[in-house]
């Protein structure tokens, strides 16, 4: 059983994940993969927001993770590792996939985990 403090911490982490995911959506709105090649500021902003999602995810308790199997916890952890430990080798195609495919799929799962309605 998750302790009340741990549950609160998990909730805070999930909220950070959701907030950063919404930032990703806002920054990526109306953009294309090619914009990452042309706009270094956009690329860094998106990479940082994705990193925040991944950083918060890595500390969510195992019990909470088991209650939300729709969240790709392992893939998020792998993204965190790549962004933090090898930031100069940023794969823009992979970043765009995360931004345009993975994050939009993740948001409803996070909203559900937090008990938010659409």
GROMACS .gro file of N, CA and C in nm:
model
  354
    1UNK      N    1   0.084  -0.118   0.000
    1UNK     CA    2   0.000   0.000   0.000
    1UNK      C    3   0.088   0.124   0.000
    2UNK      N    4   0.051   0.223  -0.079
    2UNK     CA    5   0.127   0.347  -0.088
    2UNK      C    6   0.095   0.433   0.033
    3UNK      N    7   0.198   0.486   0.098
    3UNK     CA    8   0.175   0.574   0.213
    3UNK      C    9   0.111   0.704   0.165
    4UNK      N   10   0.040   0.775   0.256
    4UNK     CA   11  -0.022   0.902   0.216
    4UNK      C   12   0.079   1.002   0.160
    5UNK      N   13   0.198   1.007   0.219
    5UNK     CA   14   0.301   1.100   0.171
    5UNK      C   15   0.349   1.059   0.032
    6UNK      N   16   0.370   0.929   0.014
    6UNK     CA   17   0.414   0.879  -0.116
    6UNK      C   18   0.307   0.904  -0.222
    7UNK      N   19   0.181   0.883  -0.185
    7UNK     CA   20   0.071   0.909  -0.280
    7UNK      C   21   0.068   1.056  -0.320
    8UNK      N   22   0.090   1.145  -0.222
    8UNK     CA   23   0.093   1.288  -0.252
    8UNK      C   24   0.211   1.320  -0.343
    9UNK      N   25   0.327   1.261  -0.313
    9UNK     CA   26   0.445   1.283  -0.397
    9UNK      C   27   0.420   1.234  -0.539
   10UNK      N   28   0.358   1.117  -0.552
   10UNK     CA   29   0.326   1.065  -0.685
   10UNK      C   30   0.232   1.160  -0.757
   11UNK      N   31   0.134   1.210  -0.687
   11UNK     CA   32   0.039   1.303  -0.748
   11UNK      C   33   0.111   1.429  -0.798
   12UNK      N   34   0.204   1.480  -0.720
   12UNK     CA   35   0.282   1.598  -0.761
   12UNK      C   36   0.363   1.564  -0.885
   13UNK      N   37   0.425   1.449  -0.887
   13UNK     CA   38   0.505   1.409  -1.004
   13UNK      C   39   0.417   1.392  -1.128
   14UNK      N   40   0.302   1.329  -1.111
   14UNK     CA   41   0.210   1.314  -1.224
   14UNK      C   42   0.163   1.450  -1.275
   15UNK      N   43   0.141   1.542  -1.185
   15UNK     CA   44   0.100   1.678  -1.224
   15UNK      C   45   0.212   1.747  -1.301
   16UNK      N   46   0.335   1.729  -1.257
   16UNK     CA   47   0.449   1.785  -1.331
   16UNK      C   48   0.456   1.725  -1.471
   17UNK      N   49   0.434   1.595  -1.480
   17UNK     CA   50   0.435   1.529  -1.610
   17UNK      C   51   0.327   1.587  -1.701
   18UNK      N   52   0.208   1.603  -1.646
   18UNK     CA   53   0.098   1.656  -1.726
   18UNK      C   54   0.123   1.801  -1.767
   19UNK      N   55   0.169   1.882  -1.674
   19UNK     CA   56   0.196   2.023  -1.706
   19UNK      C   57   0.302   2.035  -1.816
   20UNK      N   58   0.410   1.959  -1.803
   20UNK     CA   59   0.517   1.965  -1.904
   20UNK      C   60   0.468   1.909  -2.038
   21UNK      N   61   0.383   1.808  -2.035
   21UNK     CA   62   0.326   1.753  -2.158
   21UNK      C   63   0.239   1.857  -2.229
   22UNK      N   64   0.167   1.933  -2.151
   22UNK     CA   65   0.085   2.039  -2.210
   22UNK      C   66   0.173   2.149  -2.270
   23UNK      N   67   0.286   2.175  -2.209
   23UNK     CA   68   0.382   2.271  -2.266
   23UNK      C   69   0.432   2.218  -2.400
   24UNK      N   70   0.465   2.089  -2.405
   24UNK     CA   71   0.508   2.028  -2.531
   24UNK      C   72   0.402   2.049  -2.638
   25UNK      N   73   0.278   2.019  -2.605
   25UNK     CA   74   0.169   2.037  -2.703
   25UNK      C   75   0.159   2.181  -2.750
   26UNK      N   76   0.168   2.274  -2.657
   26UNK     CA   77   0.156   2.416  -2.693
   26UNK      C   78   0.271   2.460  -2.783
   27UNK      N   79   0.393   2.421  -2.748
   27UNK     CA   80   0.509   2.462  -2.827
   27UNK      C   81   0.509   2.397  -2.965
   28UNK      N   82   0.456   2.275  -2.975
   28UNK     CA   83   0.458   2.201  -3.102
   28UNK      C   84   0.340   2.234  -3.192
   29UNK      N   85   0.240   2.301  -3.139
   29UNK     CA   86   0.120   2.330  -3.217
   29UNK      C   87   0.155   2.409  -3.343
   30UNK      N   88   0.110   2.357  -3.456
   30UNK     CA   89   0.133   2.424  -3.584
   30UNK      C   90   0.274   2.409  -3.637
   31UNK      N   91   0.355   2.330  -3.570
   31UNK     CA   92   0.494   2.311  -3.612
   31UNK      C   93   0.509   2.180  -3.689
   32UNK      N   94   0.623   2.165  -3.755
   32UNK     CA   95   0.655   2.043  -3.828
   32UNK      C   96   0.792   1.994  -3.784
   33UNK      N   97   0.823   1.874  -3.826
   33UNK     CA   98   0.955   1.817  -3.796
   33UNK      C   99   1.066   1.908  -3.848
   34UNK      N  100   1.045   1.968  -3.964
   34UNK     CA  101   1.146   2.054  -4.025
   34UNK      C  102   1.174   2.178  -3.939
   35UNK      N  103   1.077   2.221  -3.860
   35UNK     CA  104   1.099   2.335  -3.772
   35UNK      C  105   1.211   2.308  -3.671
   36UNK      N  106   1.229   2.183  -3.634
   36UNK     CA  107   1.337   2.150  -3.540
   36UNK      C  108   1.474   2.177  -3.603
   37UNK      N  109   1.485   2.158  -3.733
   37UNK     CA  110   1.611   2.187  -3.803
   37UNK      C  111   1.638   2.336  -3.811
   38UNK      N  112   1.533   2.415  -3.820
   38UNK     CA  113   1.547   2.559  -3.841
   38UNK      C  114   1.547   2.641  -3.712
   39UNK      N  115   1.489   2.587  -3.607
   39UNK     CA  116   1.465   2.667  -3.487
   39UNK      C  117   1.527   2.599  -3.364
   40UNK      N  118   1.649   2.639  -3.335
   40UNK     CA  119   1.722   2.581  -3.223
   40UNK      C  120   1.651   2.607  -3.090
   41UNK      N  121   1.591   2.723  -3.078
   41UNK     CA  122   1.519   2.758  -2.955
   41UNK      C  123   1.401   2.662  -2.933
   42UNK      N  124   1.327   2.634  -3.038
   42UNK     CA  125   1.215   2.540  -3.030
   42UNK      C  126   1.266   2.402  -2.991
   43UNK      N  127   1.373   2.359  -3.055
   43UNK     CA  128   1.429   2.227  -3.027
   43UNK      C  129   1.468   2.214  -2.881
   44UNK      N  130   1.538   2.314  -2.830
   44UNK     CA  131   1.581   2.309  -2.690
   44UNK      C  132   1.461   2.316  -2.596
   45UNK      N  133   1.362   2.397  -2.627
   45UNK     CA  134   1.244   2.408  -2.542
   45UNK      C  135   1.167   2.275  -2.537
   46UNK      N  136   1.149   2.213  -2.652
   46UNK     CA  137   1.079   2.085  -2.655
   46UNK      C  138   1.159   1.977  -2.583
   47UNK      N  139   1.289   1.973  -2.607
   47UNK     CA  140   1.373   1.874  -2.539
   47UNK      C  141   1.368   1.892  -2.388
   48UNK      N  142   1.371   2.015  -2.343
   48UNK     CA  143   1.366   2.041  -2.198
   48UNK      C  144   1.231   2.000  -2.140
   49UNK      N  145   1.122   2.030  -2.208
   49UNK     CA  146   0.990   1.992  -2.158
   49UNK      C  147   0.976   1.839  -2.153
   50UNK      N  148   1.027   1.771  -2.255
   50UNK     CA  149   1.025   1.624  -2.255
   50UNK      C  150   1.111   1.572  -2.141
   51UNK      N  151   1.224   1.635  -2.118
   51UNK     CA  152   1.310   1.595  -2.007
   51UNK      C  153   1.238   1.609  -1.873
   52UNK      N  154   1.160   1.714  -1.855
   52UNK     CA  155   1.084   1.734  -1.731
   52UNK      C  156   0.982   1.621  -1.713
   53UNK      N  157   0.913   1.585  -1.821
   53UNK     CA  158   0.819   1.473  -1.815
   53UNK      C  159   0.893   1.348  -1.768
   54UNK      N  160   1.005   1.320  -1.830
   54UNK     CA  161   1.081   1.199  -1.799
   54UNK      C  162   1.140   1.203  -1.658
   55UNK      N  163   1.188   1.317  -1.616
   55UNK     CA  164   1.246   1.331  -1.482
   55UNK      C  165   1.139   1.304  -1.376
   56UNK      N  166   1.021   1.360  -1.392
   56UNK     CA  167   0.913   1.336  -1.296
   56UNK      C  168   0.870   1.190  -1.298
   57UNK      N  169   0.865   1.131  -1.415
   57UNK     CA  170   0.818   0.992  -1.428
   57UNK      C  171   0.909   0.893  -1.358
   58UNK      N  172   1.037   0.920  -1.359
   58UNK     CA  173   1.130   0.822  -1.302
   58UNK      C  174   1.114   0.804  -1.152
   59UNK      N  175   1.052   0.900  -1.085
   59UNK     CA  176   1.035   0.891  -0.940
   59UNK      C  177   0.894   0.854  -0.896
   60UNK      N  178   0.806   0.823  -0.990
   60UNK     CA  179   0.672   0.775  -0.954
   60UNK      C  180   0.688   0.634  -0.896
   61UNK      N  181   0.618   0.609  -0.786
   61UNK     CA  182   0.630   0.480  -0.718
   61UNK      C  183   0.590   0.364  -0.809
   62UNK      N  184   0.650   0.249  -0.781
   62UNK     CA  185   0.619   0.128  -0.858
   62UNK      C  186   0.471   0.092  -0.846
   63UNK      N  187   0.415   0.109  -0.728
   63UNK     CA  188   0.274   0.077  -0.709
   63UNK      C  189   0.185   0.166  -0.796
   64UNK      N  190   0.215   0.293  -0.800
   64UNK     CA  191   0.137   0.386  -0.883
   64UNK      C  192   0.153   0.349  -1.030
   65UNK      N  193   0.274   0.312  -1.069
   65UNK     CA  194   0.297   0.271  -1.208
   65UNK      C  195   0.210   0.151  -1.246
   66UNK      N  196   0.200   0.055  -1.154
   66UNK     CA  197   0.120  -0.065  -1.181
   66UNK      C  198  -0.028  -0.030  -1.197
   67UNK      N  199  -0.073   0.075  -1.132
   67UNK     CA  200  -0.213   0.117  -1.145
   67UNK      C  201  -0.241   0.190  -1.276
   68UNK      N  202  -0.135   0.226  -1.347
   68UNK     CA  203  -0.151   0.301  -1.473
   68UNK      C  204  -0.064   0.238  -1.582
   69UNK      N  205  -0.103   0.116  -1.625
   69UNK     CA  206  -0.022   0.045  -1.724
   69UNK      C  207  -0.023   0.110  -1.863
   70UNK      N  208  -0.115   0.202  -1.888
   70UNK     CA  209  -0.119   0.270  -2.018
   70UNK      C  210  -0.007   0.370  -2.036
   71UNK      N  211   0.058   0.406  -1.927
   71UNK     CA  212   0.172   0.498  -1.935
   71UNK      C  213   0.296   0.416  -1.967
   72UNK      N  214   0.369   0.449  -2.071
   72UNK     CA  215   0.488   0.371  -2.110
   72UNK      C  216   0.609   0.406  -2.022
   73UNK      N  217   0.606   0.360  -1.898
   73UNK     CA  218   0.706   0.399  -1.799
   73UNK      C  219   0.849   0.369  -1.844
   74UNK      N  220   0.871   0.251  -1.901
   74UNK     CA  221   1.008   0.214  -1.943
   74UNK      C  222   1.058   0.301  -2.057
   75UNK      N  223   0.972   0.329  -2.151
   75UNK     CA  224   1.012   0.415  -2.264
   75UNK      C  225   1.043   0.555  -2.215
   76UNK      N  226   0.966   0.603  -2.119
   76UNK     CA  227   0.992   0.736  -2.064
   76UNK      C  228   1.126   0.737  -1.992
   77UNK      N  229   1.155   0.632  -1.917
   77UNK     CA  230   1.284   0.622  -1.847
   77UNK      C  231   1.399   0.620  -1.947
   78UNK      N  232   1.383   0.549  -2.056
   78UNK     CA  233   1.488   0.544  -2.159
   78UNK      C  234   1.509   0.682  -2.220
   79UNK      N  235   1.401   0.755  -2.241
   79UNK     CA  236   1.412   0.891  -2.294
   79UNK      C  237   1.487   0.979  -2.196
   80UNK      N  238   1.456   0.967  -2.069
   80UNK     CA  239   1.525   1.045  -1.966
   80UNK      C  240   1.674   1.017  -1.973
   81UNK      N  241   1.710   0.890  -1.980
   81UNK     CA  242   1.851   0.852  -1.983
   81UNK      C  243   1.921   0.915  -2.103
   82UNK      N  244   1.859   0.908  -2.220
   82UNK     CA  245   1.922   0.964  -2.341
   82UNK      C  246   1.935   1.115  -2.331
   83UNK      N  247   1.832   1.183  -2.284
   83UNK     CA  248   1.836   1.330  -2.278
   83UNK      C  249   1.936   1.381  -2.175
   84UNK      N  250   1.944   1.313  -2.062
   84UNK     CA  251   2.030   1.361  -1.954
   84UNK      C  252   2.175   1.320  -1.975
   85UNK      N  253   2.196   1.197  -2.020
   85UNK     CA  254   2.333   1.146  -2.027
   85UNK      C  255   2.401   1.165  -2.161
   86UNK      N  256   2.325   1.199  -2.263
   86UNK     CA  257   2.387   1.223  -2.394
   86UNK      C  258   2.312   1.333  -2.469
   87UNK      N  259   2.302   1.452  -2.409
   87UNK     CA  260   2.219   1.557  -2.468
   87UNK      C  261   2.270   1.610  -2.602
   88UNK      N  262   2.398   1.594  -2.629
   88UNK     CA  263   2.452   1.645  -2.756
   88UNK      C  264   2.422   1.552  -2.873
   89UNK      N  265   2.376   1.432  -2.842
   89UNK     CA  266   2.341   1.337  -2.947
   89UNK      C  267   2.190   1.332  -2.966
   90UNK      N  268   2.125   1.445  -2.952
   90UNK     CA  269   1.980   1.453  -2.963
   90UNK      C  270   1.935   1.413  -3.103
   91UNK      N  271   1.852   1.312  -3.110
   91UNK     CA  272   1.797   1.263  -3.236
   91UNK      C  273   1.668   1.340  -3.263
   92UNK      N  274   1.673   1.431  -3.359
   92UNK     CA  275   1.557   1.517  -3.385
   92UNK      C  276   1.437   1.441  -3.437
   93UNK      N  277   1.461   1.334  -3.512
   93UNK     CA  278   1.348   1.251  -3.558
   93UNK      C  279   1.279   1.186  -3.438
   94UNK      N  280   1.359   1.135  -3.346
   94UNK     CA  281   1.302   1.073  -3.224
   94UNK      C  282   1.230   1.178  -3.140
   95UNK      N  283   1.291   1.295  -3.123
   95UNK     CA  284   1.227   1.402  -3.047
   95UNK      C  285   1.092   1.437  -3.109
   96UNK      N  286   1.088   1.450  -3.241
   96UNK     CA  287   0.962   1.486  -3.306
   96UNK      C  288   0.857   1.376  -3.286
   97UNK      N  289   0.898   1.251  -3.290
   97UNK     CA  290   0.805   1.141  -3.266
   97UNK      C  291   0.748   1.151  -3.124
   98UNK      N  292   0.833   1.177  -3.028
   98UNK     CA  293   0.788   1.192  -2.889
   98UNK      C  294   0.687   1.306  -2.879
   99UNK      N  295   0.722   1.418  -2.941
   99UNK     CA  296   0.640   1.540  -2.933
   99UNK      C  297   0.507   1.523  -3.007
  100UNK      N  298   0.511   1.464  -3.124
  100UNK     CA  299   0.391   1.460  -3.210
  100UNK      C  300   0.306   1.335  -3.192
  101UNK      N  301   0.363   1.228  -3.139
  101UNK     CA  302   0.289   1.103  -3.124
  101UNK      C  303   0.277   1.062  -2.977
  102UNK      N  304   0.391   1.048  -2.910
  102UNK     CA  305   0.391   0.993  -2.774
  102UNK      C  306   0.323   1.084  -2.672
  103UNK      N  307   0.356   1.211  -2.673
  103UNK     CA  308   0.299   1.302  -2.573
  103UNK      C  309   0.147   1.316  -2.588
  104UNK      N  310   0.093   1.334  -2.708
  104UNK     CA  311  -0.053   1.341  -2.719
  104UNK      C  312  -0.125   1.214  -2.669
  105UNK      N  313  -0.060   1.099  -2.682
  105UNK     CA  314  -0.118   0.974  -2.631
  105UNK      C  315  -0.104   0.968  -2.478
  106UNK      N  316   0.004   1.023  -2.426
  106UNK     CA  317   0.031   1.020  -2.282
  106UNK      C  318  -0.066   1.107  -2.202
  107UNK      N  319  -0.101   1.221  -2.255
  107UNK     CA  320  -0.182   1.319  -2.180
  107UNK      C  321  -0.312   1.261  -2.125
  108UNK      N  322  -0.392   1.188  -2.202
  108UNK     CA  323  -0.515   1.132  -2.143
  108UNK      C  324  -0.488   1.035  -2.028
  109UNK      N  325  -0.379   0.959  -2.038
  109UNK     CA  326  -0.343   0.867  -1.929
  109UNK      C  327  -0.307   0.944  -1.802
  110UNK      N  328  -0.236   1.054  -1.818
  110UNK     CA  329  -0.199   1.135  -1.702
  110UNK      C  330  -0.323   1.202  -1.643
  111UNK      N  331  -0.410   1.251  -1.727
  111UNK     CA  332  -0.534   1.313  -1.678
  111UNK      C  333  -0.617   1.210  -1.601
  112UNK      N  334  -0.623   1.089  -1.653
  112UNK     CA  335  -0.695   0.982  -1.585
  112UNK      C  336  -0.630   0.951  -1.450
  113UNK      N  337  -0.498   0.943  -1.447
  113UNK     CA  338  -0.425   0.914  -1.323
  113UNK      C  339  -0.450   1.021  -1.218
  114UNK      N  340  -0.473   1.142  -1.262
  114UNK     CA  341  -0.497   1.254  -1.171
  114UNK      C  342  -0.646   1.277  -1.144
  115UNK      N  343  -0.730   1.199  -1.210
  115UNK     CA  344  -0.874   1.214  -1.192
  115UNK      C  345  -0.933   1.336  -1.259
  116UNK      N  346  -0.863   1.386  -1.361
  116UNK     CA  347  -0.914   1.502  -1.436
  116UNK      C  348  -1.009   1.456  -1.545
  117UNK      N  349  -1.108   1.537  -1.573
  117UNK     CA  350  -1.200   1.508  -1.682
  117UNK      C  351  -1.161   1.591  -1.804
  118UNK      N  352  -1.195   1.542  -1.923
  118UNK     CA  353  -1.157   1.615  -2.045
  118UNK      C  354  -1.213   1.755  -2.053
   0.00000   0.00000   0.00000
